[in-house]
Coordinates of C-alpha atoms and ligand atoms in Angstrom, one line a residue:
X273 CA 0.0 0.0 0.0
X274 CA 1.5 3.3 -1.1
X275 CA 1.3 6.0 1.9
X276 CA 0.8 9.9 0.6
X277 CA 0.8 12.6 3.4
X278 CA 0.5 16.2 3.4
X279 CA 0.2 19.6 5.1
X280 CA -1.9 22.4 5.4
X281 CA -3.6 24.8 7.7
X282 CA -7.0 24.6 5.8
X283 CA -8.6 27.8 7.2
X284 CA -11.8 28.6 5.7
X285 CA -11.4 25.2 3.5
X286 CA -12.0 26.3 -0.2
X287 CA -11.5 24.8 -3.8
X288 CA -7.5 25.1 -3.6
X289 CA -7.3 22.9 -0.9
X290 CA -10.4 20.3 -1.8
X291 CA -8.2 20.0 -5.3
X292 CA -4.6 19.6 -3.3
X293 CA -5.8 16.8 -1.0
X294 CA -7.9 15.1 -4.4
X295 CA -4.5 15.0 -6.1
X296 CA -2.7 13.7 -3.6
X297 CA -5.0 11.0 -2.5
X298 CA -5.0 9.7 -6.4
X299 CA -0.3 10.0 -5.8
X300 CA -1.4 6.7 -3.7
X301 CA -4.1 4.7 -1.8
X302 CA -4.1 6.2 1.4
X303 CA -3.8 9.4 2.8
X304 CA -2.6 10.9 5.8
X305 CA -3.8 14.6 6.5
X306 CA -1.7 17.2 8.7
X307 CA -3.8 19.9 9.9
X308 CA -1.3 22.6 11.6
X309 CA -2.5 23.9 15.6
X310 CA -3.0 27.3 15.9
X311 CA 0.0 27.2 18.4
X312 CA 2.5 25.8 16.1
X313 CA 1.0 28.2 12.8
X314 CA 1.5 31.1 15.7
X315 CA 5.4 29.9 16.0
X316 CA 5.5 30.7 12.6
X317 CA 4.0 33.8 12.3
X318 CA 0.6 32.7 10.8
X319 CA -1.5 34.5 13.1
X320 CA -4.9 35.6 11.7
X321 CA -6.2 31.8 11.1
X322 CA -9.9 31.7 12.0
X323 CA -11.1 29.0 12.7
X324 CA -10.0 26.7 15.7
X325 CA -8.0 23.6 15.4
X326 CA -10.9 21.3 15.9
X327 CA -13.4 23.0 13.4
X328 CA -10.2 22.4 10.5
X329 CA -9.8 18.7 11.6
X330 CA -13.5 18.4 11.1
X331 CA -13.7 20.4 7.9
X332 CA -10.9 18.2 6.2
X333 CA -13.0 15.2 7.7
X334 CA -16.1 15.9 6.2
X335 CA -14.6 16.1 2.8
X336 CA -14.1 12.5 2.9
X337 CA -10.7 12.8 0.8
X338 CA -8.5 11.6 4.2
X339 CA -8.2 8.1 5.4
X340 CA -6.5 9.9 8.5
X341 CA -6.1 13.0 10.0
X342 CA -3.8 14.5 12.3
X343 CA -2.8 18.0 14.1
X344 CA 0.6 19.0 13.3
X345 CA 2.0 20.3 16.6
X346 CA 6.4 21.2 16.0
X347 CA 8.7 21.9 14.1
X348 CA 10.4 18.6 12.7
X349 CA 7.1 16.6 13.0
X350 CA 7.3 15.8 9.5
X351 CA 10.1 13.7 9.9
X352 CA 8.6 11.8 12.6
X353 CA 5.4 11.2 10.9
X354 CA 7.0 10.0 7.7
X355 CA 9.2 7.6 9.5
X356 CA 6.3 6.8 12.5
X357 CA 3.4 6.3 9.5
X358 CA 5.9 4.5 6.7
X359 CA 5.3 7.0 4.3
X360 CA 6.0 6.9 0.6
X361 CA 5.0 10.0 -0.2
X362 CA 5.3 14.0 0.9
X363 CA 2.5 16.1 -0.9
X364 CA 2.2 19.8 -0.6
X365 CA 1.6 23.1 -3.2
X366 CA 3.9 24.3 -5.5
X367 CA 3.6 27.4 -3.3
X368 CA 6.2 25.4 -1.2
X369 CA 8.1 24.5 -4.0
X370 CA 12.3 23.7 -3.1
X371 CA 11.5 24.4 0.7
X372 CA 11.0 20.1 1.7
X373 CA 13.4 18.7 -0.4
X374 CA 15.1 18.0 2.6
X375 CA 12.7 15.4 3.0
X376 CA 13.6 13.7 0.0
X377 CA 16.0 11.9 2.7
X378 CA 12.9 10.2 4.3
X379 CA 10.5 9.6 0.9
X380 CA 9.6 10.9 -2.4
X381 CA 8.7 14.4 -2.0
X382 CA 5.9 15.7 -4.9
X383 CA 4.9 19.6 -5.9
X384 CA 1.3 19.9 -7.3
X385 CA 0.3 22.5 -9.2
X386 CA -1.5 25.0 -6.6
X387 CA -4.8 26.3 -8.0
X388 CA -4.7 30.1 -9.2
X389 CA -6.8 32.9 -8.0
X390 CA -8.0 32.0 -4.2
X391 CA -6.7 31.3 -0.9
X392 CA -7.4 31.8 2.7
X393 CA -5.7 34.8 2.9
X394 CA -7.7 36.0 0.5
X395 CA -10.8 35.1 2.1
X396 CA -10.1 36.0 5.3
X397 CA -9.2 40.1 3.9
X398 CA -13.2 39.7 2.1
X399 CA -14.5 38.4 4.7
X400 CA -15.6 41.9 7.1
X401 CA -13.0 43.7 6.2
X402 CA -12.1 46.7 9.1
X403 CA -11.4 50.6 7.9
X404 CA -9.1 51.2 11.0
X405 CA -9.0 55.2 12.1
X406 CA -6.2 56.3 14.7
X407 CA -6.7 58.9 17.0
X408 CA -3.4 60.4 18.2
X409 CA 0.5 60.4 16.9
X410 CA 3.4 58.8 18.7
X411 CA 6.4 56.4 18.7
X412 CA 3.9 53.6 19.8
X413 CA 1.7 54.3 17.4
X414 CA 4.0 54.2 13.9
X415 CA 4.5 50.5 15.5
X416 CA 1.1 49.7 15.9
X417 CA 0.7 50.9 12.5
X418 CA 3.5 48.7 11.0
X419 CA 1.9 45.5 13.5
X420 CA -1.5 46.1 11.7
X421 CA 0.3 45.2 8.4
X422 CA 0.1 41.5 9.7
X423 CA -3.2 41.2 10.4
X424 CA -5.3 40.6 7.2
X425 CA -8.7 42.2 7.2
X426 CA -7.4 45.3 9.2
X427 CA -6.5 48.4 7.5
X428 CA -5.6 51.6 8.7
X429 CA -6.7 53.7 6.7
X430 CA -6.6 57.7 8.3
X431 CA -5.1 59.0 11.6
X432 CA -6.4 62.0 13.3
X433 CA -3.0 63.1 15.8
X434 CA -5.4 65.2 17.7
X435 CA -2.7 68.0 19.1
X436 CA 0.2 65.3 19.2
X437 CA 3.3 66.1 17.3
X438 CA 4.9 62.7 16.0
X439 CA 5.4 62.9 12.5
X440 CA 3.5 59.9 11.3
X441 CA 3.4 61.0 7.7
X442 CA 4.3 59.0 4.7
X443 CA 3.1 56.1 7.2
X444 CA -1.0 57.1 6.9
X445 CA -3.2 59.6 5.2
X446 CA -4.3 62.3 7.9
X447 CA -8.1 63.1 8.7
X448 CA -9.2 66.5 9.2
X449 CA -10.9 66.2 12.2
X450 CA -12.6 63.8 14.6
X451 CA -15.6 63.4 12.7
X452 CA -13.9 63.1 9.3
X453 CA -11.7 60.1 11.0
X454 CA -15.0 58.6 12.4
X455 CA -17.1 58.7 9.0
X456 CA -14.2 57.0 7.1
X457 CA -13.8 54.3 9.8
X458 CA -15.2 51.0 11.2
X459 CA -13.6 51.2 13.9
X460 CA -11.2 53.2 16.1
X461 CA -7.8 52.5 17.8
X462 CA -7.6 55.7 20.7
X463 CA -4.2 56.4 21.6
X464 CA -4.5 60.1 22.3
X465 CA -3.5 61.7 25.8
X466 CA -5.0 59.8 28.6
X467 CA -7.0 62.7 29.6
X468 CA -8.8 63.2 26.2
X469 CA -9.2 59.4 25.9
X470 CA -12.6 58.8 27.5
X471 CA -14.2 61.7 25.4
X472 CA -12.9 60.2 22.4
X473 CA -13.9 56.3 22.9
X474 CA -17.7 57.9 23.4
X475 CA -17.5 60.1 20.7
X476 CA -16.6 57.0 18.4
X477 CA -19.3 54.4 20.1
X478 CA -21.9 57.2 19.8
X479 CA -20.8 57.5 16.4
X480 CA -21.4 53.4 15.7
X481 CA -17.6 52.6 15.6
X482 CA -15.6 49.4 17.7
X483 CA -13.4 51.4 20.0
X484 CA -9.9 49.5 21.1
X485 CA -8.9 52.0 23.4
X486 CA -4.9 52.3 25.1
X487 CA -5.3 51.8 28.7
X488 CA -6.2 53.3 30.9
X489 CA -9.0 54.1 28.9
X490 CA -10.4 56.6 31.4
X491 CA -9.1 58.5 34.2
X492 CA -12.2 57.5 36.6
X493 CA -13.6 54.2 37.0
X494 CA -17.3 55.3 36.4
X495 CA -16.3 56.5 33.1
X496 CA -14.9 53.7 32.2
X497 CA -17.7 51.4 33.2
X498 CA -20.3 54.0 31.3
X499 CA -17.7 53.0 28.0
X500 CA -18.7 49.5 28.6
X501 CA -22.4 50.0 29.5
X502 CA -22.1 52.3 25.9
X503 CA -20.6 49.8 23.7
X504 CA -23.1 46.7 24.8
X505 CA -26.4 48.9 24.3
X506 CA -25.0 49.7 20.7
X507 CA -23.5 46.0 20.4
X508 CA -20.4 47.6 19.8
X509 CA -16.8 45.7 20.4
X510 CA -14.8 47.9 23.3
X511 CA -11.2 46.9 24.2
X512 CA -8.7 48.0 26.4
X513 CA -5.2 48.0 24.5
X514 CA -2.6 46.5 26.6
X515 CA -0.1 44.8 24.8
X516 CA 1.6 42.5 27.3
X517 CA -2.0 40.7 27.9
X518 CA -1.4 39.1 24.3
X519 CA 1.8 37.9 24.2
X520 CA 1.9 34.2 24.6
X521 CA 4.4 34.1 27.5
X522 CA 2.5 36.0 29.9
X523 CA -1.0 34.6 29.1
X524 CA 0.5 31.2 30.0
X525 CA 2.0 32.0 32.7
X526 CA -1.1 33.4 34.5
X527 CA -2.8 30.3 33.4
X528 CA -0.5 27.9 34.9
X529 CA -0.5 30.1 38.4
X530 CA -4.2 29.4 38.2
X531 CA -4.1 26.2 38.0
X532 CA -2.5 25.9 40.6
X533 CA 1.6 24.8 39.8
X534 CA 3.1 26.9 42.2
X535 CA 0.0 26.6 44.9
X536 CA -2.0 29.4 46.0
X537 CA -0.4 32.7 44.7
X538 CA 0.5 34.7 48.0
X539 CA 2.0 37.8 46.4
X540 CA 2.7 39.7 42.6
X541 CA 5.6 41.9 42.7
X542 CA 6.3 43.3 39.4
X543 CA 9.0 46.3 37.9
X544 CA 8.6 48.3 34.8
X545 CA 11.1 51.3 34.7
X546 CA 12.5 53.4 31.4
X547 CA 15.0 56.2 31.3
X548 CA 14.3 56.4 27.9
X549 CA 10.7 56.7 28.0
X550 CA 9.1 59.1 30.0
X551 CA 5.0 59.4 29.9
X552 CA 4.2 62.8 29.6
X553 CA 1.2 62.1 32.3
X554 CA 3.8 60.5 34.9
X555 CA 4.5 57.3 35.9
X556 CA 1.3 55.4 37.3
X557 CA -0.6 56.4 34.0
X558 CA 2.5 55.8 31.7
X559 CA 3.1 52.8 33.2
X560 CA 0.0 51.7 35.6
X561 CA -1.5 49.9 32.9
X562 CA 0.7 47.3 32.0
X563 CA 2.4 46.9 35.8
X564 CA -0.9 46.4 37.3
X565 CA -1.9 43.9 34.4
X566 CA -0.1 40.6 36.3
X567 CA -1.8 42.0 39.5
X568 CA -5.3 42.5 38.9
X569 CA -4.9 38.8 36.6
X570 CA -3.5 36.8 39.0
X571 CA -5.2 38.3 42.3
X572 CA -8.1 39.4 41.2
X573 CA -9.5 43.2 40.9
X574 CA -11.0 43.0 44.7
X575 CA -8.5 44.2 46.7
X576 CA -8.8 45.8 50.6
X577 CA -6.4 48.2 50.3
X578 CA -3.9 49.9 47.9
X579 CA -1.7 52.3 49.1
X580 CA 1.0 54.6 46.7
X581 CA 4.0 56.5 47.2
X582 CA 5.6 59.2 44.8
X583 CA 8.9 60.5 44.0
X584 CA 7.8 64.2 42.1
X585 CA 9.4 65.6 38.8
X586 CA 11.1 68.3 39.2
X587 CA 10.7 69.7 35.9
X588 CA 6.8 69.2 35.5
X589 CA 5.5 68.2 38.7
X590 CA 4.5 64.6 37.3
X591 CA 5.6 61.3 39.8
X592 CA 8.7 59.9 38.1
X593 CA 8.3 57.3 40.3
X594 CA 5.5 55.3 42.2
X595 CA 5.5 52.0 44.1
X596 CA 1.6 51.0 44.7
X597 CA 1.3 48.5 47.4
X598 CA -2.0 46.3 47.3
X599 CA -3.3 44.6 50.4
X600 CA -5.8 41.1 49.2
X601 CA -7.5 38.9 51.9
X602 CA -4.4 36.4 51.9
X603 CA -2.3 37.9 49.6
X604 CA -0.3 41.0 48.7
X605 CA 1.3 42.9 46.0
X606 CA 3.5 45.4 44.2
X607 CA 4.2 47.5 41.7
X608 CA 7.1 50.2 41.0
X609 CA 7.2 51.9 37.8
X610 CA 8.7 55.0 37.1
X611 CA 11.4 57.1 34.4
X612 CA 13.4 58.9 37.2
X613 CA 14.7 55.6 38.4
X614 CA 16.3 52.5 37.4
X615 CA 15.6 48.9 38.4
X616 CA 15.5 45.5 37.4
X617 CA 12.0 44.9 35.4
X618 CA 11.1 41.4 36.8
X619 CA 7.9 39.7 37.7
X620 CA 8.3 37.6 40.4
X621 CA 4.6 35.3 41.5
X622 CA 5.6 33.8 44.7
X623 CA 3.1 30.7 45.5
X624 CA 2.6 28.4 48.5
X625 CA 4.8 25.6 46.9
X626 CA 7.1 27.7 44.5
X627 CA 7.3 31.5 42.3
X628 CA 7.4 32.5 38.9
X629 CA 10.3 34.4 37.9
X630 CA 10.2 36.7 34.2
X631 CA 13.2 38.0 33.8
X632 CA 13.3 42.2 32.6
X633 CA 12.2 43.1 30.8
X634 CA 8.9 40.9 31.5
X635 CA 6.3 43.0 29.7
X636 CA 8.0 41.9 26.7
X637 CA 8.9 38.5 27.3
X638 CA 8.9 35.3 25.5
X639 CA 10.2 33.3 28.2
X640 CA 9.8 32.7 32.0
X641 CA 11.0 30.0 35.1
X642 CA 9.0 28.5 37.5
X643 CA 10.9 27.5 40.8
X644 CA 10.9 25.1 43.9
X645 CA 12.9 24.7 46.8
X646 CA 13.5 21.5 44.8
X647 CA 15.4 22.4 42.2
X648 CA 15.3 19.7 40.2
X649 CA 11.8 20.4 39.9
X650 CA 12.8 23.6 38.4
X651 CA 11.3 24.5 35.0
X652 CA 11.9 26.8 31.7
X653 CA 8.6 27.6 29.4
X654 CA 9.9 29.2 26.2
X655 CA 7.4 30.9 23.8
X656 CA 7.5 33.0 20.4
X657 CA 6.6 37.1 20.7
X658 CA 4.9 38.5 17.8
X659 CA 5.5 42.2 18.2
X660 CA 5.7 42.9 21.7
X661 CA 1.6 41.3 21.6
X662 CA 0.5 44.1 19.4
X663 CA 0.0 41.7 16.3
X664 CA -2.2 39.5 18.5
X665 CA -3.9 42.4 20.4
X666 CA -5.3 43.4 17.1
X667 CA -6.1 40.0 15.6
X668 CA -7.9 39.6 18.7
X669 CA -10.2 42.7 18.6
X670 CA -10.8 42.1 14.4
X671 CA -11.9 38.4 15.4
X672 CA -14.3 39.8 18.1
X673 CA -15.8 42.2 15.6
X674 CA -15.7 39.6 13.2
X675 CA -17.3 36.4 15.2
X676 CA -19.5 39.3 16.9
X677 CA -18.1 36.7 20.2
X678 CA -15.8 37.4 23.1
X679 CA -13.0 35.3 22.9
X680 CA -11.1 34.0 26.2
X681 CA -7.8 35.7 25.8
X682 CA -8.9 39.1 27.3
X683 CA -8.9 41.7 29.7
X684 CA -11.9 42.1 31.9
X685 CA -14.2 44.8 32.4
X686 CA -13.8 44.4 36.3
X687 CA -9.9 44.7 35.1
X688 CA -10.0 47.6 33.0
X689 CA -12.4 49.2 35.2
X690 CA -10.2 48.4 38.5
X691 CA -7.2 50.0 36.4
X692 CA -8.8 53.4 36.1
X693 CA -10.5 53.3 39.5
X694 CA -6.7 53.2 41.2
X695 CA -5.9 56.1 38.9
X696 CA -8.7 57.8 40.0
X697 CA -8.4 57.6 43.7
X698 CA -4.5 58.3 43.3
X699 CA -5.5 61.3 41.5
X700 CA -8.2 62.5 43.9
X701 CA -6.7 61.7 47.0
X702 CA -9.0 59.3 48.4
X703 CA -6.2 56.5 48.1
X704 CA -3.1 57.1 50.8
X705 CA 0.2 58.7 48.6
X706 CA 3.2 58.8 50.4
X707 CA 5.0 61.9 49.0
X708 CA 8.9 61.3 48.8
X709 CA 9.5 64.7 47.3
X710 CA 11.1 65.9 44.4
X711 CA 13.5 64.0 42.5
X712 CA 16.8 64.9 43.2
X713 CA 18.5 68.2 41.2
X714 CA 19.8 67.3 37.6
X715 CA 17.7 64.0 37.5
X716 CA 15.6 65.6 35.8
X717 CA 16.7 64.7 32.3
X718 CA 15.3 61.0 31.0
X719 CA 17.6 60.4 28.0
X720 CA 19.7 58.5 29.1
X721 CA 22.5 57.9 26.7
X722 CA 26.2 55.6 27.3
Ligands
CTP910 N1 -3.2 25.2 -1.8 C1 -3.4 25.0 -3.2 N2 -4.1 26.0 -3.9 C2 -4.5 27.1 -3.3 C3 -4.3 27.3 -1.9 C4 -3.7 26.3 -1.2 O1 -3.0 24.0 -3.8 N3 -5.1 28.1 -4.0 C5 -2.5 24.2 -1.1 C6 -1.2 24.7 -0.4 O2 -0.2 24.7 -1.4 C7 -1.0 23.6 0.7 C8 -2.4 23.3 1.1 O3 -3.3 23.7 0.0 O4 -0.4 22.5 0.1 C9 -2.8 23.9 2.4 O5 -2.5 25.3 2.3 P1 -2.9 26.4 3.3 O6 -1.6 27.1 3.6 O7 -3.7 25.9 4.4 O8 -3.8 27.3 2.4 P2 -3.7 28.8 1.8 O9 -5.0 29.1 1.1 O10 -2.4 28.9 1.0 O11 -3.6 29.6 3.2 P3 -2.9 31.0 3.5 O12 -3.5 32.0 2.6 O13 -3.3 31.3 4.9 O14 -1.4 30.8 3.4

């Protein structure tokens, strides 16, 4: 019996595929189907696939082509299924053409002709395609822009800088106004300054538009629960942008303190500092977002007590430095963020039976430890970063526009919400800040160059 097998994400199945697996069934008399996981297709870049794993198996199933399928899971698999299955054969596009000769080792390796004028790619860019608008211009933003390039079905299409100076031209067309940027749009990424952000996200989900909105998304929680309250009367997607919650590293990490590895999580301490970046609305906002982020995930948003202290600038009487310390029934955390100092950005999730440890900086991290008092026990979790989480922040927000569902890889509302109400109390005093004073003469300057 002559073995054929071949590989293939089969998103959206179309014609292309239903004629590759036809021709390689008739290369043979039985054939072995490898349907990639969205894990392994995320390793290698392929991050906009839309349907799930199981839904592809079952697609490719139903077709009746297959006498087997099975979920490609690593790199190297192919070898190991050739030699595993006894197969005679390796089937794939032309598309592929010269790339797995190197299995010519193993079997015969065979190039059919792919079929012109359709793929998933294709599909997936008809299928609801986005008109993204962008209020506000910065640094962040040109690499939002350029991450946005990855996702099909998302285009930006005008930015409205809204009083910011970054020079995003050549990158995007600019849009007159607000109201220009909100007619031309689907929906709306708000980057603006944090005060002007709340007034912006209503404007666009009055206006009809899916807001993802950089965090903190308000500067009181009330508003930022009216966003939410907004958005599901006009069944309208709103998101809180915060990058870290999409990489892969950190999203696992949180799951695997939840289910318990290291025991019951007893306190969060986490570090993001920057000489080089300084937010122009301090510290806690600058910063808040994304330091808090491992807190309010792992511990939950229902804390007793949080209590701050501030170093001040000296320059514009922003904190350059803050340390929030959070108080939970059985449990405790940290924070420290800040431009005017410098310190090693870890995460550290101390348990009852061992920690986590991310090494700095951890916000962008693609790998973590966790740790016993055994330390043979000891373990390393390595995982790909698309784009400091950008790429999958937005893939995430298109799908949920898309699907018209919530997926599970989010932030909450009782997160985001939780987020602006610390900001809010630090703000308006109702929240203990210990003043440490101004930052010490000459410190003032945050470029730090060697
Ligand atoms: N294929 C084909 N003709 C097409 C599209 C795909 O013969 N028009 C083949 C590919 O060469 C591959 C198999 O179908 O052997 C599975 O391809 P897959 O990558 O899942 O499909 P694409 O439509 O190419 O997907 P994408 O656009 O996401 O790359």
């Amino acid at each position: 019996m002559k073995k054929v097998i071949t590989y293939g994400t089969f998103d959206l199945l179309h014609r292309g595929h239903v004629n590759l697996l036809r021709r390689a069934k008739e290369l043979g008399d039985y054939l072995i189907v490898g349907v990639t996981s969205s894990d392994f297709d995320k390793n290698r870049g392929k991050i906009n696939v839309k349907q799930s794993l199981m839904d592809r198996i079952e697609a490719v199933k139903a077709l009746g082509i297959a006498d087997e399928v099975i979920p490609e899971e690593y790199y190297g698999q192919k070898i190991d299924d050739i030699r595993n299955y006894d197969v005679d054969i390796f089937a794939i596009g032309s598309d592929w053409r010269g790339h797995f000769d190197y299995l010519n080792e193993y079997c015969e390796v065979v190039y059919l002709d792919r079929t012109e004028g359709i793929s998933s790619t294709q599909l997936r860019e008809d299928r609801n395609h986005i008109s993204l608008g962008i209020v506000g211009a910065s640094r962040d933003i040109a690499k939002f822009i350029d991450e946005s390039k990855y996702v099909s079905g998302v285009d930006v299409i005008a930015v409205f800088p809204d009083g910011d100076d970054f020079n995003l031209a050549g990158r995007v067309p600019t849009a007159a106004s607000l109201e220009d940027l909100l007619e031309k749009s689907d929906a709306v990424y708000v980057a603006n300054a944090p005060a002007r952000r709340y007034q912006t996200a209503r404007a666009a989900l009055k206006a009809g538009k899916h807001v993802l909105s950089e965090s903190p998304v308000a500067l009181a929680a009330s508003e930022a629960r009216s966003l939410f309250e907004l958005a599901r009367e006009s069944n309208l997607v709103f998101h809180e942008a915060i990058k870290t919650a999409y990489a892969l590293a950190f999203s696992r990490l949180t799951l695997l303190v939840k289910s318990g590895m290291i025991g019951t999580p007893v306190s969060v301490h986490a570090t993001c500092t920057s000489q080089s970046f300084k937010s122009p609305a301090g510290s806690l906002i600058g910063w808040g977002p994304i330091a808090s982020l491992p807190v309010f995930e792992i511990l939950g948003t229902d804390y007793q007590n949080a209590t701050a202290a501030s170093l001040t600038s000296r320059e514009d009487g922003t904190d350059v430095y803050t340390k929030v310390d959070f108080v939970y029934e059985g449990a405790c955390a940290t924070f420290e963020v800040g431009s005017g100092v410098k310190s090693e950005g870890e995460l550290v999730v101390a348990g009852t039976k061992g920690y986590v440890y991310v090494p700095a900086p951890w916000w962008k991290t693609d790998y973590y430890e966790v740790r016993f008092e055994d330390l043979s026990r000891n373990k390393r979790y390595f995982y790909q970063l698309n784009g400091e989480g950008i790429r999958d922040e937005i893939s995430v927000f298109a799908k949920t526009i898309q699907d018209g569902k919530k997926p599970n890889l989010d932030i909450t509302e009782a997160q985001t919400v939780a987020l602006s109400g610390l900001i809010e109390a630090y703000r308006d005093g109702s929240m203990t800040v210990h003043s440490l004073g101004l930052e010490a003469e000459g410190c003032g300057i945050s470029f730090f160059q060697n």
